[in-house]
Coordinates of C-alpha atoms in Angstrom, one line a residue:
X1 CA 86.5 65.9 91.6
X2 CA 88.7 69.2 90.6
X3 CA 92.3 68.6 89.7
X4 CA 93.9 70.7 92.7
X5 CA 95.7 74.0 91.4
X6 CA 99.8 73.6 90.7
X7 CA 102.0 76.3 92.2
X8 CA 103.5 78.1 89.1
X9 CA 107.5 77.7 88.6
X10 CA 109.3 80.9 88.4
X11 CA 109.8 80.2 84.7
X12 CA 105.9 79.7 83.8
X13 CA 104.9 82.6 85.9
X14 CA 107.4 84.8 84.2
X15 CA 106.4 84.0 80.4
X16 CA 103.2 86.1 80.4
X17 CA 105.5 89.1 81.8
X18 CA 108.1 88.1 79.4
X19 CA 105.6 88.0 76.6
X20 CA 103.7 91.2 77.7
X21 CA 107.2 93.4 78.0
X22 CA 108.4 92.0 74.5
X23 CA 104.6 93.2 73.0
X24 CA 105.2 96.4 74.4
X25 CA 108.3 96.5 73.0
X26 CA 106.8 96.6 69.7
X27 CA 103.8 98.4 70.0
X28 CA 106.1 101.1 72.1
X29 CA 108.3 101.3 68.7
X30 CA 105.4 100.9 66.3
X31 CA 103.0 104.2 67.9
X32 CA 105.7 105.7 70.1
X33 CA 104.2 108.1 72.1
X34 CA 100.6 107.5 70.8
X35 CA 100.8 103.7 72.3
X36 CA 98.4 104.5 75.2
X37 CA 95.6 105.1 72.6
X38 CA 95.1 101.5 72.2
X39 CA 98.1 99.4 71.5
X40 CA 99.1 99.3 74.9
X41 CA 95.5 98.1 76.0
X42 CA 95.2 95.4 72.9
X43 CA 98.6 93.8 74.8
X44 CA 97.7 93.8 78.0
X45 CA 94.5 91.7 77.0
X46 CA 96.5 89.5 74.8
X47 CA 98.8 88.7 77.7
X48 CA 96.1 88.3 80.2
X49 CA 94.8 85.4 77.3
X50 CA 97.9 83.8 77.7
X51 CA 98.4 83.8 81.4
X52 CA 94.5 82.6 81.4
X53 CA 95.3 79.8 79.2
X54 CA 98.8 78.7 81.1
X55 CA 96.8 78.8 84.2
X56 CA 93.9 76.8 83.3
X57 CA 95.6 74.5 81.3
X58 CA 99.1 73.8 82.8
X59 CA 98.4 75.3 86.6
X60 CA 94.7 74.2 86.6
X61 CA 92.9 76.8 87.5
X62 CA 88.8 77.2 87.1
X63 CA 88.2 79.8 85.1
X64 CA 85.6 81.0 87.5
X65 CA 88.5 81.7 89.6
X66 CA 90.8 83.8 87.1
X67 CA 87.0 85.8 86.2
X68 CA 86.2 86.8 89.8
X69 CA 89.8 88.1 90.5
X70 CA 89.5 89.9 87.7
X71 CA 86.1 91.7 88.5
X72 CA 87.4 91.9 92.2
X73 CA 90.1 93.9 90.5
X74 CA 87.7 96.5 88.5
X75 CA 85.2 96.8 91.4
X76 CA 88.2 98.1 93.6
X77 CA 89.1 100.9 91.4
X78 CA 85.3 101.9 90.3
X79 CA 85.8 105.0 92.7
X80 CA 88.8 105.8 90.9
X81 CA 87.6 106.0 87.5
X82 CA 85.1 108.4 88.9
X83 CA 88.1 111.0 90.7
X84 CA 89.8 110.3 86.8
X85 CA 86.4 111.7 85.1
X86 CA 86.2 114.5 88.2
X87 CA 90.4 115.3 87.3
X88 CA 89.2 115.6 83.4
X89 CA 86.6 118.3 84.7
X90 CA 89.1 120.1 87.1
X91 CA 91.9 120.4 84.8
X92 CA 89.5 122.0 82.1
X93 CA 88.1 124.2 84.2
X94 CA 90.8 125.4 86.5
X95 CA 92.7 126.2 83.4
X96 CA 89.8 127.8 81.1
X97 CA 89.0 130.0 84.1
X98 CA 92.5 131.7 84.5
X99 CA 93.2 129.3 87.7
X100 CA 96.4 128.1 86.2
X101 CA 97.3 130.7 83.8
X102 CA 97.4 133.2 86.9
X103 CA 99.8 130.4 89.0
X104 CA 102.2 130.8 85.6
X105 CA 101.9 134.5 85.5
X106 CA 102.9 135.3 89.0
X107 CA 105.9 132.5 88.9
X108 CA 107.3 134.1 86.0
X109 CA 107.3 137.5 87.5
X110 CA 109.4 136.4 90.5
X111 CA 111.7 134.2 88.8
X112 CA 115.9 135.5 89.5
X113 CA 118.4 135.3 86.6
X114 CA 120.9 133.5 88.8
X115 CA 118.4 132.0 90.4
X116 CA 116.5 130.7 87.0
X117 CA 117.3 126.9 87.5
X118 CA 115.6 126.8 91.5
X119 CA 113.0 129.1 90.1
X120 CA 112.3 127.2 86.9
X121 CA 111.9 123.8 89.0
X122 CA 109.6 125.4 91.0
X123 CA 107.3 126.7 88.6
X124 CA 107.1 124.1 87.3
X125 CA 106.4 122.3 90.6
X126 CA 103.2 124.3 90.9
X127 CA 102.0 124.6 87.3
X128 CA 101.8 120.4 87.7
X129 CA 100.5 120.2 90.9
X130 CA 97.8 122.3 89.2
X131 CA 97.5 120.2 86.3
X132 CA 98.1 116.7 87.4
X133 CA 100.2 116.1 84.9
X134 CA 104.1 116.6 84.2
X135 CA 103.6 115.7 80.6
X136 CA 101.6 119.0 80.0
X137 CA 104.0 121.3 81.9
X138 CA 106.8 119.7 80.0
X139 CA 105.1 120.0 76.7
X140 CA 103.7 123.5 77.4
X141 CA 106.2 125.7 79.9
X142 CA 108.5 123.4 80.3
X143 CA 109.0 124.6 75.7
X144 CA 109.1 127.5 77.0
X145 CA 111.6 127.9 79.7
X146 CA 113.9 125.6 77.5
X147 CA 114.2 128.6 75.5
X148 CA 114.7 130.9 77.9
X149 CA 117.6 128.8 79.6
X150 CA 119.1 128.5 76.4
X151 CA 119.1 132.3 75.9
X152 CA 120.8 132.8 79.7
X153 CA 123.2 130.7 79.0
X154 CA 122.3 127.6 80.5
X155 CA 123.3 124.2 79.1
X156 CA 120.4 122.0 77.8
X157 CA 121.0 119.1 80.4
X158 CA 120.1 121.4 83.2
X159 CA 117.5 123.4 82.1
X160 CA 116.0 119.7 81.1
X161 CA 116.8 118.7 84.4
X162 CA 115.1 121.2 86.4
X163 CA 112.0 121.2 84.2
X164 CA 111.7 117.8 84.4
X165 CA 112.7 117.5 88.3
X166 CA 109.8 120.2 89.0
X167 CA 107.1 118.6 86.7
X168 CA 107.6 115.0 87.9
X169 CA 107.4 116.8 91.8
X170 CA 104.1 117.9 91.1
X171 CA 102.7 114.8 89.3
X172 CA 103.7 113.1 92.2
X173 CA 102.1 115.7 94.5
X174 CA 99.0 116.5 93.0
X175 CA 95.5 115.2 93.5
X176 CA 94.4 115.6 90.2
X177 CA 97.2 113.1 88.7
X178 CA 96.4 110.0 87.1
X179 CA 99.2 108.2 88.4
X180 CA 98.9 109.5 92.4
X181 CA 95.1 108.1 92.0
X182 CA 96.6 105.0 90.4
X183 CA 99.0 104.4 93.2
X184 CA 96.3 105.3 96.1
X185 CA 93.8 102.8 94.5
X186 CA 95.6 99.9 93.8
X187 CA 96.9 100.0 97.4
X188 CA 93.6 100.7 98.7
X189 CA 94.9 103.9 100.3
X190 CA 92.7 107.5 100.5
X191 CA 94.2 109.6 97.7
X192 CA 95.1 112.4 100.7
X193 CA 96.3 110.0 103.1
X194 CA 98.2 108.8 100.0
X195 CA 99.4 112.2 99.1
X196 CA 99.9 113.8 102.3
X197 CA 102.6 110.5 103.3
X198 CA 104.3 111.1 100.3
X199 CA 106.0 114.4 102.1
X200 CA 108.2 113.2 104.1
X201 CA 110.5 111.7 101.0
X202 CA 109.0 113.6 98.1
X203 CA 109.6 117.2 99.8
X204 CA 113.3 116.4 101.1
X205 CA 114.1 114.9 97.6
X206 CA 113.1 118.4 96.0
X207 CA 115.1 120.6 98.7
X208 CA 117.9 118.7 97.6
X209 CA 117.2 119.2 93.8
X210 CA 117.1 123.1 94.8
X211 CA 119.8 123.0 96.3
X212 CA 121.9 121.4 93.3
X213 CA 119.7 123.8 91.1
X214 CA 120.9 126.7 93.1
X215 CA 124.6 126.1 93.3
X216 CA 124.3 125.6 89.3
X217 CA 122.5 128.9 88.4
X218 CA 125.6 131.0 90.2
X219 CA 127.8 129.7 87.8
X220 CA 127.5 131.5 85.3
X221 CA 126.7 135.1 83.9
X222 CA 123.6 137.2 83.5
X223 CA 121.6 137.2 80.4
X224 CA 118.9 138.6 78.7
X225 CA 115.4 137.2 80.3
X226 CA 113.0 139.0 77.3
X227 CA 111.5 135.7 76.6
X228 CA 110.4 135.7 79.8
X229 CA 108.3 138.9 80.1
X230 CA 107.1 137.9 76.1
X231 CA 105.4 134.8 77.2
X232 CA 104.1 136.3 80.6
X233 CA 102.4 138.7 78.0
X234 CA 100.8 136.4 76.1
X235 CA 99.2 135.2 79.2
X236 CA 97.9 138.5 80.2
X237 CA 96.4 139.4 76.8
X238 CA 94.2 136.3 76.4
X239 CA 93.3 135.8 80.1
X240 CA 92.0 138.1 83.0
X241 CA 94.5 137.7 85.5
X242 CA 93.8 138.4 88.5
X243 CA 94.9 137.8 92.3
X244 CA 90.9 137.0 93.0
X245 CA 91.6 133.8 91.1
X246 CA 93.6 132.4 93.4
X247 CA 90.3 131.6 95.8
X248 CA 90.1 128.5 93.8
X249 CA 92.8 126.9 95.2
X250 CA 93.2 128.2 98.6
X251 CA 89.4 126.9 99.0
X252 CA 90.3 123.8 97.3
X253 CA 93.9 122.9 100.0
X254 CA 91.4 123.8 102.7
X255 CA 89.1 121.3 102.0
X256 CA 91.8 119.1 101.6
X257 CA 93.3 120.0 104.5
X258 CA 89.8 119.2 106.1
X259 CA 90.4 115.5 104.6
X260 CA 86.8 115.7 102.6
X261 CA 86.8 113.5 100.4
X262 CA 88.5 113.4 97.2
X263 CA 85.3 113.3 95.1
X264 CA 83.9 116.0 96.5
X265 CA 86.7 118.1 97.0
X266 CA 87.4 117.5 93.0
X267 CA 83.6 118.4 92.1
X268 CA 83.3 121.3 94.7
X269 CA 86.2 122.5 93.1
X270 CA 85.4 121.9 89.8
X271 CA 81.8 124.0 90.2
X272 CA 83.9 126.8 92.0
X273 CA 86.2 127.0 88.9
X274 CA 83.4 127.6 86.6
X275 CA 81.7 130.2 88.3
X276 CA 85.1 132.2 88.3
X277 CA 85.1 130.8 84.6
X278 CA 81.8 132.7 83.8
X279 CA 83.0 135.8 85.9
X280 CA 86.4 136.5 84.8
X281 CA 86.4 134.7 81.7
X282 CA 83.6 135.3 79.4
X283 CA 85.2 136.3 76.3
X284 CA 87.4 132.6 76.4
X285 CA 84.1 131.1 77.1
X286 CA 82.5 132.4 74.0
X287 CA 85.4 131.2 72.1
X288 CA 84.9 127.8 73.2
X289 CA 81.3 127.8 71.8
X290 CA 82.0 129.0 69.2
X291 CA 78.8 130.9 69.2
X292 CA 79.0 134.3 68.1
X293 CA 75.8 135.6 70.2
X294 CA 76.6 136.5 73.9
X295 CA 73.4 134.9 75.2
X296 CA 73.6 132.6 78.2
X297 CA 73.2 129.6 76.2
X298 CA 76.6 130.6 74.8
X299 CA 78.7 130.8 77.9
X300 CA 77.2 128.1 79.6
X301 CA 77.4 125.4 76.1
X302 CA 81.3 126.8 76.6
X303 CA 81.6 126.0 80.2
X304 CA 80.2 122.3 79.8
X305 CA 82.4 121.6 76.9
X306 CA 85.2 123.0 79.3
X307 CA 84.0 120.3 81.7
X308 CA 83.8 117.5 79.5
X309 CA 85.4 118.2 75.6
X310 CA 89.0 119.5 74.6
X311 CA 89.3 122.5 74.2
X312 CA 91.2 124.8 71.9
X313 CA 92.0 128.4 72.4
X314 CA 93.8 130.7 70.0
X315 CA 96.3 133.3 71.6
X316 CA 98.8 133.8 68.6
X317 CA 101.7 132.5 70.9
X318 CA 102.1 128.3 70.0
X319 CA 103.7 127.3 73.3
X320 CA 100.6 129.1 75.2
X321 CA 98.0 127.8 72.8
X322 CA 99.0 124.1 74.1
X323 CA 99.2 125.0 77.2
X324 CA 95.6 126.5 77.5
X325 CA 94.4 123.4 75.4
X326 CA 92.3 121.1 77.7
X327 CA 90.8 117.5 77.6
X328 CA 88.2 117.7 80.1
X329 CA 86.4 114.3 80.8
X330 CA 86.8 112.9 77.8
X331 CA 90.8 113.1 78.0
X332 CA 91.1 110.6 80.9
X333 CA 88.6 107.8 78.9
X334 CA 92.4 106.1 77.1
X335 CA 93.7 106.6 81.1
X336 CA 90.8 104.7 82.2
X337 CA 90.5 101.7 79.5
X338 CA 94.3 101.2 80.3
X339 CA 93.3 100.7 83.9
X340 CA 91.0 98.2 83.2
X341 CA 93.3 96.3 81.0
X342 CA 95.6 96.6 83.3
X343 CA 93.4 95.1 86.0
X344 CA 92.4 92.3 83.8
X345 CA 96.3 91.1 83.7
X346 CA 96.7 91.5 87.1
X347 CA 93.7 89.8 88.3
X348 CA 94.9 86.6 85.9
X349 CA 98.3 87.0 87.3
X350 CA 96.6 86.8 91.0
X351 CA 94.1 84.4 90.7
X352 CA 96.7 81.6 88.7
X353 CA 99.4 82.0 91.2
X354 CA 102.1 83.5 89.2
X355 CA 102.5 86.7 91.4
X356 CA 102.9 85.1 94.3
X357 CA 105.7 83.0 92.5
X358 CA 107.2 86.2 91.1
X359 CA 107.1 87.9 94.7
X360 CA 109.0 85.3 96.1
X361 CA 112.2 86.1 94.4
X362 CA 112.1 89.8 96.2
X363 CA 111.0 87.9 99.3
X364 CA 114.2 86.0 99.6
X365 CA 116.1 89.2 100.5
X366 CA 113.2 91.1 102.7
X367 CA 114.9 90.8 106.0
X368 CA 113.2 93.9 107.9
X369 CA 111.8 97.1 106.8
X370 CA 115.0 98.8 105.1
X371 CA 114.9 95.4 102.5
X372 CA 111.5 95.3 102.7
X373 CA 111.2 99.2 100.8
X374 CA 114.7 98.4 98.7
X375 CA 112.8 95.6 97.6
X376 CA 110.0 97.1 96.4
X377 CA 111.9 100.1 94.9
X378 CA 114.0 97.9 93.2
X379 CA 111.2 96.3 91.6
X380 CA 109.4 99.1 90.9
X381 CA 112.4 100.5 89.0
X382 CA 112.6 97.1 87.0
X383 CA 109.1 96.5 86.0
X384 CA 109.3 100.7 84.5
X385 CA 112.6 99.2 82.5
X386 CA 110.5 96.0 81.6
X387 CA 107.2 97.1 81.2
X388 CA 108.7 100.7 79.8
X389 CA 104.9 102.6 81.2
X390 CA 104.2 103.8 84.0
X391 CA 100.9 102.8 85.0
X392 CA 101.6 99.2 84.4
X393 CA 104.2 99.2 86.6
X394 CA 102.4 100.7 89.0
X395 CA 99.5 98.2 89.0
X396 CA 101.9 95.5 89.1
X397 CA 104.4 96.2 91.9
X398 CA 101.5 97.2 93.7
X399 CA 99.7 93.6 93.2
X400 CA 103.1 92.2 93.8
X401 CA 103.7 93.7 97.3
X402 CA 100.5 94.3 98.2
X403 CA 100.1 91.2 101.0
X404 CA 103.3 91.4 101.7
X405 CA 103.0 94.9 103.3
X406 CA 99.7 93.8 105.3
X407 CA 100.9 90.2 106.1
X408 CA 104.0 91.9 108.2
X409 CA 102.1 94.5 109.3
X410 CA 102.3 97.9 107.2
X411 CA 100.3 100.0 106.2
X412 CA 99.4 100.7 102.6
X413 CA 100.2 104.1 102.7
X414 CA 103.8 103.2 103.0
X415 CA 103.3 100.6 99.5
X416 CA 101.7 103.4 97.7
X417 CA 104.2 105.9 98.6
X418 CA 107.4 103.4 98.0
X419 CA 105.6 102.6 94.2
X420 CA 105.6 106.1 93.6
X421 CA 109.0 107.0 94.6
X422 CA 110.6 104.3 92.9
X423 CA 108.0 104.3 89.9
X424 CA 106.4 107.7 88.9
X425 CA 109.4 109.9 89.1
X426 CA 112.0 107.3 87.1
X427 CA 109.8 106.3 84.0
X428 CA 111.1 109.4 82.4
X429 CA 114.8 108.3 82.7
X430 CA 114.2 105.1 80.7
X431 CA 114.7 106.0 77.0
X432 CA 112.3 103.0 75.8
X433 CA 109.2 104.5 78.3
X434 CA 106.1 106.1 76.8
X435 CA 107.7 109.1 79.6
X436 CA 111.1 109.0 78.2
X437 CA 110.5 108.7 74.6
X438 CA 107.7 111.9 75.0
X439 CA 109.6 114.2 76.9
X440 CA 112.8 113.7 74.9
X441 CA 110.7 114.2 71.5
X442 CA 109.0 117.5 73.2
X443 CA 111.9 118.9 74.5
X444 CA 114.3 117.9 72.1
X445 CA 116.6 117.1 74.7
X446 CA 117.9 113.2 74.4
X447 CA 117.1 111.2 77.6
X448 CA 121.0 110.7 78.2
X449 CA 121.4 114.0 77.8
X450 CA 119.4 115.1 80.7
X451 CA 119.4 112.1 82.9
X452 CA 121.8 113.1 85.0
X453 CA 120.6 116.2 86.1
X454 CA 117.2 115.3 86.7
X455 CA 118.2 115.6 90.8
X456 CA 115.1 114.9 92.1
X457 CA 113.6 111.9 89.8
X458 CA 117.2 110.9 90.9
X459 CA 117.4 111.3 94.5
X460 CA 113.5 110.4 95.3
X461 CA 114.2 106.2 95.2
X462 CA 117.3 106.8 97.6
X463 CA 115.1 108.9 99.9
X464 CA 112.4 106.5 100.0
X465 CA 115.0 103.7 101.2
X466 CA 116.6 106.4 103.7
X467 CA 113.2 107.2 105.2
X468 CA 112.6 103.5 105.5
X469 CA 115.6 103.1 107.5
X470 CA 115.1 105.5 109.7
X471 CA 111.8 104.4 110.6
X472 CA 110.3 107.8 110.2
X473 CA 106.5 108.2 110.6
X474 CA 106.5 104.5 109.9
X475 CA 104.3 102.1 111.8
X476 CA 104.0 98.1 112.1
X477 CA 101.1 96.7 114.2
X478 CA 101.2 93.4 115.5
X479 CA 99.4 91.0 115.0
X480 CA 95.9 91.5 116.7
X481 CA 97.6 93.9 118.9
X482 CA 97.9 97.1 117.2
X483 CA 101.3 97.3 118.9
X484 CA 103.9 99.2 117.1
X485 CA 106.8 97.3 116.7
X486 CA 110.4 98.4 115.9
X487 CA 111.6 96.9 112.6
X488 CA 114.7 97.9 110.6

């Protein structure tokens, strides 16, 4: 007869974490921003061995058990490995067909001199809700406007700040980023459910940034804004720009708006891109080829490897060539294998008992639903600290909480959002993060220098607790009776 399974201590439960933070440690200072090609994914499988072996041999759990959790785990997040792949598409092609570079064009024509800190968070606001991804806005215009805030006048910290504030707004916001699909999945909420919840703290939290942003740019004196109209120059030599482009995305928010689903609006969107591709940029097409011939089996090998390859396009300005530079499908395959990893650690964690164990520290002070989201936040802020990436701590505060939410009632829509406000937007505020590390090194702006004016990575934790207590758009059924019930 089987040897029932032991309830894990807290100490037992927290050596695999303990282990996995102090390998990522390492790795983290060995590959620096390069550790999500592999050394992250090589730790997270030597940790899950570890947590396998506790579990079978000290908690006494079947291995059978600790397997199935863990292909539980992967089959829930099969669709979205699929929306990754579909992102890899989008991105390529919405930039390659003069989607994005048109978005950058027109924001830098309206941007104010006094004004320049509002106006830089919100470009680049929409150049990553474009993207999906504030580590590409930062590297690419996020260089750029640096430079131009330096040239106004503007001290380093803020211009960081506002870059920084804007990118991680639109990483949050936007369907094509690899950490709002993370968050949706592993909560088992719809990506635009997901997405469309995240408004009520995510939008107030960047009012408030321009706000601070505003008040900042008045104080101080007029400068010359040249670099401004040199890089919108750039854009306009190697790219048709052109209002027509903008179709793309206004079809693409209405079928959002629509609620189709995500795959579909991402591959409708995707085919829609390439068209206008093929229309309105041939010449960057043939470049992509890199055949000479302008035959059709030239533009369309250049629009496939748009969809699928990294691309590289040569505009004689640096900052632009990296920001045209795509990865297409293949770009999201290290995103994807950390997922899995990621899901194989968690799964052992589940199935041996040792996140339950760990949850019930935060449990102790969940009183309502205030405590219940501090919790949460609080956690999610630690495991970034601990873990120092992103995606793991997302995977794991989500695993942590996730029965707690539907046990008292929630829905999941209010885990995934809480995860992301307390996880997505403070990863670059941690020096020792893959986020904080990378953005430092691009910008060449020291984490501590710009931490405190990143206003809206700031402000977005505290708004998700302040939401929480006022109950806003936040529902708990009862038990069988789909009854909401007043908690605080």
């Amino acid at each position: 007869m089987a040897e029932k399974p032991r309830t894990p201590s807290i100490a037992i439960a927290l050596l695999p974490v303990v282990t996995l933070v102090l390998m990522l440690a390492v790795a983290i200072y060995i590959f620096r921003g390069d550790s999500l090609g592999g050394a992250s994914q090589i730790v997270l499988l030597t940790a899950t061995s570890i947590c396998s072996l506790i579990a079978v041999f000290h908690c006494k759990v079947r291995w059978e058990e600790i397997e199935g959790q863990i292909a539980r785990n992967i089959h829930g997040i099969a669709p979205s490995v699929i929306i990754l792949l579909l992102i890899g598409t989008l991105s390529g092609s919405w930039m390659v067909s003069g989607v994005v570079p048109s978005l950058i064009y027109y924001g830098l024509q309206v941007m104010q001199t006094d004004l320049f800190l509002a106006a830089c968070c919100l470009l680049c606001s929409i150049v990553s809700v474009m993207t999906g991804s504030s580590w590409t806005t930062i590297a690419t215009i996020g260089i750029a406007l640096i430079g131009i805030g330096e040239a106004q006048g503007f001290r380093t910290g803020w211009v960081a700040g506002a870059i920084i504030s804007g990118a991680y707004f639109g990483d949050k916001m936007s369907p094509l980023s690899d950490t709002t699909v993370l968050a949706a999945s592993v909560t088992d909420t719809p990506l635009f459910t997901h997405i469309r919840y995240m408004l009520y703290t995510t939008v107030p939290s960047l009012l408030v940034a321009l706000v601070v942003f505003s008040v900042a740019g008045f104080a101080r004196e007029a400068a010359d804004a040249s670099r401004i109209t040199a890089f919108s120059e750039a854009l306009r030599d190697s790219f048709h720009i052109t209002p027509w482009l903008m179709i793309v995305p206004i079809v693409t928010g209405i079928l959002i708006a629509r609620k189709t689903p995500s795959i579909v609006v991402l591959f409708a969107s995707s085919l829609l891109a390439g068209l206008f591709a093929l229309l309105f940029q041939p010449g960057v097409l043939l470049e992509i080829s890199g055949i000479a011939d302008r035959g059709i089996i030239a533009y369309v090998k250049g629009l496939l490897m748009t969809f699928y390859d990294s691309t590289q396009i040569q505009t004689g300005d640096e900052a632009l060539n990296a920001l045209v530079s795509t990865r297409g499908m293949a770009g999201m395959l290290n995103t994807i294998w950390l997922i899995i990893c990621a899901m194989c650690f968690g799964g052992a964690m589940t199935a041996s008992g040792m996140l339950g164990s760990i949850t019930r520290i935060f449990l102790r002070f969940m009183r309502g639903r205030t405590s219940m989201v501090a919790s949460t936040v609080v956690s999610g802020l630690s495991l970034n600290i601990c873990t120092a990436d992103q995606f793991i701590a997302i995977i794991l505060n989500s695993e942590m909480f996730k029965e707690v939410y539907k046990r008292r009632g929630f829905e999941s829509r209010l885990l995934s959002r809480t995860t992301e406000d307390s996880v997505t937007v403070t990863s670059v505020l941690i020096p020792w993060t893959t986020c904080g590390m990378t953005q430092a090194t691009i910008l060449g702006v020291s984490t501590w220098t710009y931490l405190p004016y990143c206003v809206f990575n700031i402000v977005s934790p505290l708004m998700s607790v302040l939401v929480a207590a006022t109950g806003y758009k936040i529902v708990r059924k009862g038990r069988g009776t789909g009854n909401s019930i007043a908690d605080s």
